[in-house]
Coordinates of C-alpha atoms and ligand atoms in Angstrom, one line a residue:
S1 CA -10.3 3.4 -25.7
K2 CA -9.8 2.9 -21.5
V3 CA -6.7 3.3 -19.7
T4 CA -4.9 1.1 -17.7
V5 CA -3.3 2.5 -14.7
S6 CA -0.9 -0.4 -13.3
L7 CA 1.2 0.9 -10.0
I8 CA 3.4 -2.5 -9.1
K9 CA 6.3 -2.3 -6.5
A10 CA 9.0 -4.5 -4.8
D11 CA 11.9 -4.9 -2.2
V12 CA 14.2 -6.2 -4.2
G13 CA 17.1 -4.5 -2.0
G14 CA 17.7 -2.2 0.8
W15 CA 19.9 0.3 0.7
P16 CA 21.5 0.2 3.8
G17 CA 19.1 -2.7 6.0
H18 CA 15.8 -1.5 4.8
A19 CA 16.3 2.0 4.6
S20 CA 15.9 3.4 0.9
V21 CA 16.5 2.3 -2.6
H22 CA 20.0 3.0 -4.1
P23 CA 19.9 4.7 -7.1
A24 CA 21.2 2.4 -9.4
L25 CA 18.1 0.3 -9.0
I26 CA 16.1 3.3 -10.2
D27 CA 18.5 4.3 -13.2
K28 CA 17.9 0.1 -14.3
A29 CA 14.3 0.4 -13.5
E30 CA 14.0 3.5 -15.4
E31 CA 15.9 1.9 -18.7
V32 CA 13.7 -1.3 -18.9
L33 CA 10.6 0.8 -19.1
S34 CA 12.2 3.7 -21.3
E35 CA 12.2 0.4 -23.7
A36 CA 8.8 -0.7 -23.1
K37 CA 8.0 3.0 -23.6
S38 CA 9.5 3.4 -26.8
A39 CA 8.6 0.1 -28.2
G40 CA 4.7 1.5 -27.5
T41 CA 3.7 -1.4 -25.1
L42 CA 3.3 1.2 -22.3
I43 CA 2.3 4.8 -22.8
D44 CA 4.0 6.3 -20.0
F45 CA 5.6 5.2 -16.6
K46 CA 7.5 6.8 -13.3
V47 CA 9.7 5.0 -11.0
M48 CA 9.5 5.9 -7.4
A49 CA 10.2 4.6 -4.8
C50 CA 9.4 4.7 -0.7
G51 CA 11.7 3.4 1.9
D52 CA 13.4 -0.1 0.6
D53 CA 10.6 -0.4 -2.0
L54 CA 10.8 -0.1 -5.6
E55 CA 7.4 1.5 -7.4
L56 CA 6.9 1.2 -10.8
L57 CA 3.9 3.4 -12.2
M58 CA 2.5 2.5 -15.6
T59 CA 0.0 3.7 -17.7
H60 CA -1.1 1.0 -21.1
R61 CA -3.8 0.0 -23.5
L62 CA -3.6 -3.5 -22.5
G63 CA -6.2 -3.7 -19.2
T64 CA -5.7 -5.3 -15.7
D65 CA -3.5 -8.9 -15.5
E66 CA -2.1 -8.9 -18.4
A67 CA 0.8 -10.7 -18.9
E68 CA 2.8 -8.3 -20.8
I69 CA 2.8 -5.5 -18.5
H70 CA 3.1 -8.1 -15.3
A71 CA 6.6 -9.6 -17.4
I72 CA 8.0 -5.8 -18.3
A73 CA 7.3 -5.3 -14.1
W74 CA 9.2 -8.8 -13.4
E75 CA 11.6 -8.2 -15.5
T76 CA 12.4 -4.9 -14.3
F77 CA 12.6 -6.0 -10.9
E78 CA 14.6 -8.7 -11.9
K79 CA 17.5 -6.5 -13.7
A80 CA 17.0 -4.2 -10.2
T81 CA 18.5 -7.3 -8.3
A82 CA 20.9 -8.5 -10.3
E83 CA 22.3 -4.5 -9.9
A84 CA 21.6 -5.3 -6.1
K85 CA 23.0 -8.2 -5.9
S86 CA 26.2 -6.8 -7.6
L87 CA 26.2 -3.8 -4.8
K88 CA 25.3 -6.8 -2.1
L89 CA 22.8 -4.4 -0.7
Y90 CA 20.4 -5.9 1.8
G91 CA 17.8 -8.6 0.8
A92 CA 18.3 -8.4 -2.8
G93 CA 15.7 -10.0 -4.4
Q94 CA 13.4 -10.1 -1.1
D95 CA 9.6 -9.4 -2.8
L96 CA 11.0 -12.2 -5.8
L97 CA 9.7 -15.2 -4.3
C98 CA 9.3 -17.7 -7.6
D99 CA 12.5 -18.4 -9.5
A100 CA 10.2 -17.9 -13.4
F101 CA 7.4 -15.9 -14.5
S102 CA 4.6 -17.4 -15.3
G103 CA 2.3 -15.0 -16.8
N104 CA 0.7 -13.1 -13.8
I105 CA 2.4 -11.4 -11.5
R106 CA -0.1 -11.8 -8.5
G107 CA 1.0 -14.3 -6.0
M108 CA 4.2 -14.1 -7.6
G109 CA 5.5 -11.5 -3.9
P110 CA 5.2 -8.0 -6.0
G111 CA 2.0 -5.8 -4.7
V112 CA -0.1 -4.8 -7.1
A113 CA -2.7 -1.7 -7.5
E114 CA -4.4 -1.6 -11.6
M115 CA -7.2 -0.2 -12.7
Q116 CA -8.9 0.2 -15.9
F117 CA -11.1 3.5 -16.8
T118 CA -12.5 6.0 -19.2
E119 CA -10.5 8.9 -19.0
R120 CA -12.4 11.8 -17.9
D121 CA -11.7 15.3 -19.4
A122 CA -9.7 16.2 -16.4
E123 CA -8.7 13.0 -14.4
P124 CA -6.9 13.4 -11.2
L125 CA -4.9 10.7 -9.9
V126 CA -3.3 10.0 -6.8
A127 CA -0.6 7.1 -6.1
F128 CA -0.2 6.4 -2.4
M129 CA 3.1 4.0 -1.3
M130 CA 3.9 2.6 2.2
D131 CA 6.8 1.3 3.4
K132 CA 7.5 -0.7 6.7
T133 CA 3.5 -1.8 6.7
E134 CA 0.6 -4.0 5.4
P135 CA -2.8 -3.4 3.1
G136 CA -4.8 -3.4 6.1
A137 CA -3.1 0.3 6.5
F138 CA -5.0 1.4 3.4
N139 CA -8.6 0.5 5.6
L140 CA -8.8 3.7 7.7
P141 CA -8.1 6.0 4.9
I142 CA -9.8 4.8 1.9
F143 CA -13.0 4.3 4.2
R144 CA -12.6 7.7 5.5
M145 CA -12.2 9.4 2.0
F146 CA -15.5 7.5 0.5
A147 CA -17.6 7.3 3.3
D148 CA -16.9 9.1 6.3
P149 CA -18.6 12.4 5.7
F150 CA -16.6 13.8 8.6
N151 CA -13.4 13.5 6.7
T152 CA -15.7 14.1 3.1
A153 CA -17.3 16.9 3.3
G154 CA -19.0 16.4 -0.8
L155 CA -20.2 13.1 0.5
V156 CA -23.1 15.8 2.5
I157 CA -23.0 18.5 0.4
D158 CA -22.3 17.2 -3.5
P159 CA -25.4 15.7 -5.3
S160 CA -23.1 13.2 -7.2
L161 CA -21.4 11.8 -4.6
H162 CA -24.2 11.6 -2.1
N163 CA -25.9 8.3 -2.9
G164 CA -21.9 6.9 -1.7
F165 CA -19.9 4.6 -3.2
I166 CA -19.3 0.0 -3.3
F167 CA -16.5 -1.3 -1.5
E168 CA -14.8 -4.8 -2.4
I169 CA -14.0 -6.1 1.0
W170 CA -11.5 -9.3 0.5
D171 CA -11.1 -11.6 3.4
I172 CA -7.2 -12.3 2.9
L173 CA -7.5 -15.7 5.3
D174 CA -10.3 -17.3 3.4
H175 CA -9.8 -15.8 -0.4
K176 CA -13.3 -14.6 -0.4
K177 CA -14.8 -11.3 -1.2
V178 CA -17.9 -8.8 -0.8
F179 CA -19.4 -6.3 -2.4
M180 CA -20.7 -3.6 -0.1
S181 CA -22.9 -0.7 -0.3
C182 CA -21.8 2.5 2.0
P183 CA -23.7 4.3 3.6
E184 CA -26.5 1.5 3.7
E185 CA -24.2 -1.1 5.4
M186 CA -21.5 1.3 6.4
Y187 CA -21.7 -0.4 10.3
N188 CA -21.3 -3.9 8.8
I189 CA -18.2 -2.7 6.6
L190 CA -16.7 -1.1 9.7
A191 CA -17.1 -4.4 11.5
L192 CA -15.2 -6.2 8.6
I193 CA -12.9 -3.8 7.7
G194 CA -11.7 -2.8 10.9
A195 CA -10.2 -5.9 11.6
K196 CA -7.5 -5.0 9.5
S197 CA -5.0 -7.8 9.1
R198 CA -7.7 -10.3 7.7
Y199 CA -10.6 -7.9 5.8
V200 CA -8.6 -5.5 2.8
I201 CA -10.4 -3.0 0.9
K202 CA -9.8 -4.0 -2.0
R203 CA -11.3 -1.7 -5.0
V204 CA -13.9 0.9 -4.7
Y205 CA -16.9 1.5 -7.2
P206 CA -19.0 4.4 -8.0
K207 CA -23.1 3.7 -7.2
P208 CA -24.7 3.0 -10.7
G209 CA -26.9 5.6 -11.9
G210 CA -24.2 8.6 -11.7
K211 CA -21.7 10.6 -13.5
L212 CA -19.2 7.5 -13.7
P213 CA -19.7 4.1 -15.2
S214 CA -19.7 1.9 -11.8
E215 CA -18.1 -0.8 -13.5
E216 CA -15.1 1.2 -13.6
P217 CA -13.1 1.5 -10.0
V218 CA -12.5 4.5 -9.0
A219 CA -9.8 3.1 -6.1
V220 CA -7.7 0.1 -5.8
V221 CA -5.0 -1.0 -3.2
S222 CA -3.0 -3.7 -3.2
T223 CA -3.8 -6.6 -1.4
E224 CA -0.8 -9.2 -1.8
K225 CA 0.2 -11.0 1.3
L226 CA 3.2 -12.8 0.4
Y227 CA 2.5 -15.3 3.4
Q228 CA -0.2 -16.5 1.3
T229 CA 2.6 -17.8 -1.3
A230 CA 5.4 -17.9 0.7
G231 CA 3.5 -20.4 2.9
T232 CA 4.9 -18.7 6.2
Y233 CA 4.1 -15.0 7.3
V234 CA 6.7 -13.0 5.6
G235 CA 5.0 -10.0 6.0
K236 CA 7.0 -8.1 3.0
D237 CA 3.8 -6.8 2.0
D238 CA 4.3 -2.8 2.1
P239 CA 1.1 -1.8 0.2
V240 CA 0.3 1.0 -3.1
A241 CA -2.7 2.2 -3.7
L242 CA -4.3 4.2 -6.8
V243 CA -6.8 6.8 -5.8
R244 CA -9.0 8.7 -8.3
A245 CA -10.7 12.3 -7.5
Q246 CA -12.7 15.3 -8.0
S247 CA -16.0 15.6 -10.1
G248 CA -18.1 12.7 -9.1
L249 CA -15.3 11.5 -6.2
P250 CA -13.5 13.3 -3.6
A251 CA -11.6 16.3 -3.9
L252 CA -8.3 15.6 -4.2
G253 CA -8.1 17.0 -0.5
E254 CA -10.6 14.9 1.1
V255 CA -8.2 12.0 -0.7
L256 CA -5.6 13.4 1.1
E257 CA -7.4 14.5 4.5
P258 CA -7.4 10.9 5.7
F259 CA -3.6 10.6 6.6
A260 CA -3.6 13.9 9.0
L261 CA -4.5 11.2 11.6
G262 CA -1.3 9.6 11.5
H263 CA -3.2 6.3 12.4
L264 CA -1.9 3.5 14.0
V265 CA -1.0 0.4 11.8
S266 CA 1.3 -3.3 12.1
G267 CA 4.4 -3.3 10.7
W268 CA 7.6 -1.1 11.4
M269 CA 10.3 -3.0 12.6
R270 CA 10.8 -6.6 11.4
G271 CA 7.3 -6.5 10.5
S272 CA 6.3 -7.2 14.1
H273 CA 5.2 -3.7 16.1
N274 CA 2.7 -0.9 15.5
G275 CA 3.6 2.5 14.8
P276 CA 2.1 5.8 13.8
L277 CA 2.1 6.1 9.5
M278 CA 3.6 9.4 8.9
P279 CA 2.5 11.0 5.7
C280 CA 6.1 12.7 4.0
A281 CA 7.6 14.4 1.1
F282 CA 9.1 11.9 -1.2
E283 CA 12.8 12.7 -0.1
D284 CA 12.0 12.4 3.8
A285 CA 10.6 8.5 2.6
H286 CA 13.4 7.0 4.4
P287 CA 12.6 5.0 7.5
T288 CA 15.4 4.5 10.2
R289 CA 14.1 5.4 13.5
F290 CA 13.8 1.6 14.8
D291 CA 13.0 1.2 10.9
G292 CA 10.3 3.2 10.6
P293 CA 8.1 4.8 12.3
P294 CA 5.9 3.2 8.6
R295 CA 5.9 6.4 6.2
V296 CA 3.6 7.0 3.5
I297 CA 3.9 9.4 0.0
A298 CA 1.3 10.3 -2.1
A299 CA 2.3 11.5 -6.0
G300 CA -0.6 13.6 -7.9
F301 CA -0.9 13.6 -11.3
Q302 CA -3.1 14.5 -14.1
L303 CA -3.8 12.2 -16.7
C304 CA -3.6 13.5 -20.0
N305 CA -4.4 10.5 -23.2
G306 CA -2.4 7.6 -20.7
L307 CA 0.8 10.5 -20.3
L308 CA 1.3 11.2 -16.7
I309 CA 1.2 14.6 -15.8
G310 CA 3.3 14.9 -13.0
P311 CA 3.9 14.1 -9.7
V312 CA 3.4 16.3 -7.3
D313 CA 4.5 15.3 -3.9
L314 CA 1.7 15.9 -2.5
F315 CA 2.5 15.5 1.8
A316 CA 5.4 17.7 1.5
D317 CA 3.2 20.7 2.5
V318 CA 3.7 21.8 5.3
A319 CA 0.4 21.9 6.4
F320 CA 1.3 18.2 7.0
D321 CA 3.5 19.3 9.7
L322 CA 1.7 18.9 12.8
T323 CA 0.8 15.2 11.8
R324 CA 4.2 14.9 11.3
M325 CA 5.1 16.0 15.1
R326 CA 2.6 14.4 16.4
V327 CA 3.6 11.2 14.6
L328 CA 7.5 11.3 16.2
E329 CA 5.4 12.4 19.7
I330 CA 3.5 8.9 19.6
T331 CA 6.1 7.2 18.3
D332 CA 8.2 8.1 21.0
Y333 CA 5.2 6.5 23.5
M334 CA 4.8 3.4 21.6
R335 CA 8.9 3.1 21.6
A336 CA 9.1 3.3 25.2
H337 CA 6.9 -0.1 25.8
G338 CA 9.7 -2.0 24.2
P339 CA 9.2 -6.1 23.6
F340 CA 5.6 -5.2 25.5
E341 CA 2.0 -5.5 23.4
P342 CA 0.5 -3.5 21.9
H343 CA 3.4 -2.0 20.3
R344 CA 4.6 -5.2 19.5
L345 CA 2.2 -7.2 17.6
P346 CA 0.0 -10.1 19.2
L347 CA 1.9 -13.1 18.3
E348 CA -0.5 -14.8 15.8
D349 CA 0.5 -11.4 13.3
M350 CA 4.2 -11.0 14.2
E351 CA 6.3 -12.1 10.9
Y352 CA 8.4 -14.6 13.5
T353 CA 8.9 -15.4 16.8
T354 CA 11.0 -17.3 19.1
L355 CA 8.3 -18.5 21.7
P356 CA 8.2 -21.8 20.6
H357 CA 11.9 -22.0 21.2
V358 CA 11.6 -20.7 23.8
L359 CA 8.7 -22.5 25.6
K360 CA 10.7 -25.8 24.1
R361 CA 13.9 -24.8 26.5
L362 CA 11.0 -23.8 29.3
A363 CA 9.4 -27.0 28.7
E364 CA 10.9 -29.2 31.8
R365 CA 10.6 -26.6 33.9
F366 CA 7.0 -25.5 33.5
E367 CA 5.0 -27.3 36.2
P368 CA 0.4 -26.7 37.1
A369 CA -0.2 -23.9 38.8
E370 CA -2.7 -23.9 41.5
Ligands
13P1 P1 -15.4 19.5 -8.4 O1 -16.7 18.5 -8.5 O2 -14.7 20.2 -9.9 O3 -14.4 18.1 -8.3 O4 -15.3 20.1 -7.1 C1 -14.5 20.0 -5.8 C2 -13.4 20.8 -5.3 O5 -12.5 20.8 -6.1 C3 -13.8 21.2 -4.3 O6 -12.4 21.2 -3.3
13P2 P1 10.7 -3.9 5.0 O1 9.4 -4.5 4.9 O2 10.2 -2.8 4.5 O3 11.9 -4.9 4.4 O4 11.2 -4.6 6.3 C1 11.0 -5.3 6.8 C2 12.0 -5.1 8.3 O5 11.9 -6.4 8.7 C3 12.2 -3.8 8.8 O6 12.5 -4.0 10.5
MG3 MG1 13.0 -4.7 3.2
MG4 MG1 9.5 -1.8 2.1
MG5 MG1 3.7 -7.1 6.5
MG6 MG1 7.2 -5.2 5.3

C-alpha cells in the first residue's frame, strides 16, 4: 500500500522573541507523537525546528487530508502551546487561529505539506523548512529543480526526466488552481510564479508514460496563507515543502542546488522586508539578525517501508559556505536601506502598517499640489 508523508508545522511560541523553539516544546511534541506511533497510527515521525517554527514530520498509511492525522498534529500543537504558555514564551499559540479542531487542520493556521505515493525500491526524500518567509519563497527553487536545465542536468541528459513535469499552481487570492506542462508552457508558468506573493507552486507531478505514476506528486509545498483565515494579513506563513529525488526525478544534488543562490524572499523583520534566503545547518537555524535573514534547512531521509531513515542535515555541507557569506553581504546591503523599499515591502504586502494612522493625522495638512 502507499505511504503518506505529512509535514505539518506551526509557530506555537518563540524563545526568545521569534528566534527559536524551546526544547520543552520539542520534548512535548515527541511525547505526543510517540503515543501515536505506539498506537500504530503513525509509522514513524521526526520532530524538528526551524527558527521559531515547530515541525512535525510524520509517515502513515491513511492518505492526505486525513482527520485522524490532522487531529494528532493539532493536539500536539495545543499541548506544546500549553508548555509555551507555562514558560511565557513569545507569541504562545501564535499560529493556532481556531479554538476547536473540526476535522482538517488546513485553514486553521498551521502549514501543511503532504503527499501519498508508492514507495520505490529506494526513496530519497527531502523535507525543506523555512523561517521568516512565505510560501512563494519556494517558487524559484522548485521551478529550478524540475524545470531549469541549467540547474538540473538530468532534464537534458537523463531520458527519464527529459519529458519534463506538470506544475500545479495556486492563485492564493482567488482560491483557484491550474495545471501547467513544462517545458511546453515554461514562459507562461514563469509569468505566474514570478509573482510569488500571489501564484504559488503547490505540487509537481511526473508526466504520464514515464517511470513514475503521473497521479502521485513528487513535490508539495505548504501554501496556507493565514491571512485567508484570519481575514486580515497576519502573514505568519513560514513555509515547508517535501521533495522526492533520484531515479526519474532530480538527483539529490539537483534538488539542493537552487539554494546556492540565496535568493531574495519576503518576510524577515515583522514579515515586512525583502532579504536573501540563507541555507543553513539545523544548529544555525536561529535567525536573530534583524530577526533574520530568512532561513531554510533541509532534512534528508531514505524511506524504508515508511520509516524515516535520517535526518541528514543537508545544508551543513561546507559547499554552501560561500552562499552563506554572500547572503551576509547582501544582508548588510539590504539593511542599509532601512525603511526604504525594496528592502521594506510595498504597502500591500506588509504584515501591518502605520500609514493609515499617519495619513489620518496629516489629513488637515494635505493641500492641493500644483
Ligand atoms: P539516478 O538515476 O539513480 O537518480 O542517478 C542520478 C544520480 O545520482 C546522479 O547524481
Ligand atoms: P515569525 O513569522 O517567524 O513568527 O516571525 C514574525 C516576525 O515578526 C519576525 O520579526
Ligand atoms: Mg513567531
Ligand atoms: Mg517563524
Ligand atoms: Mg509572510
Ligand atoms: Mg512569518
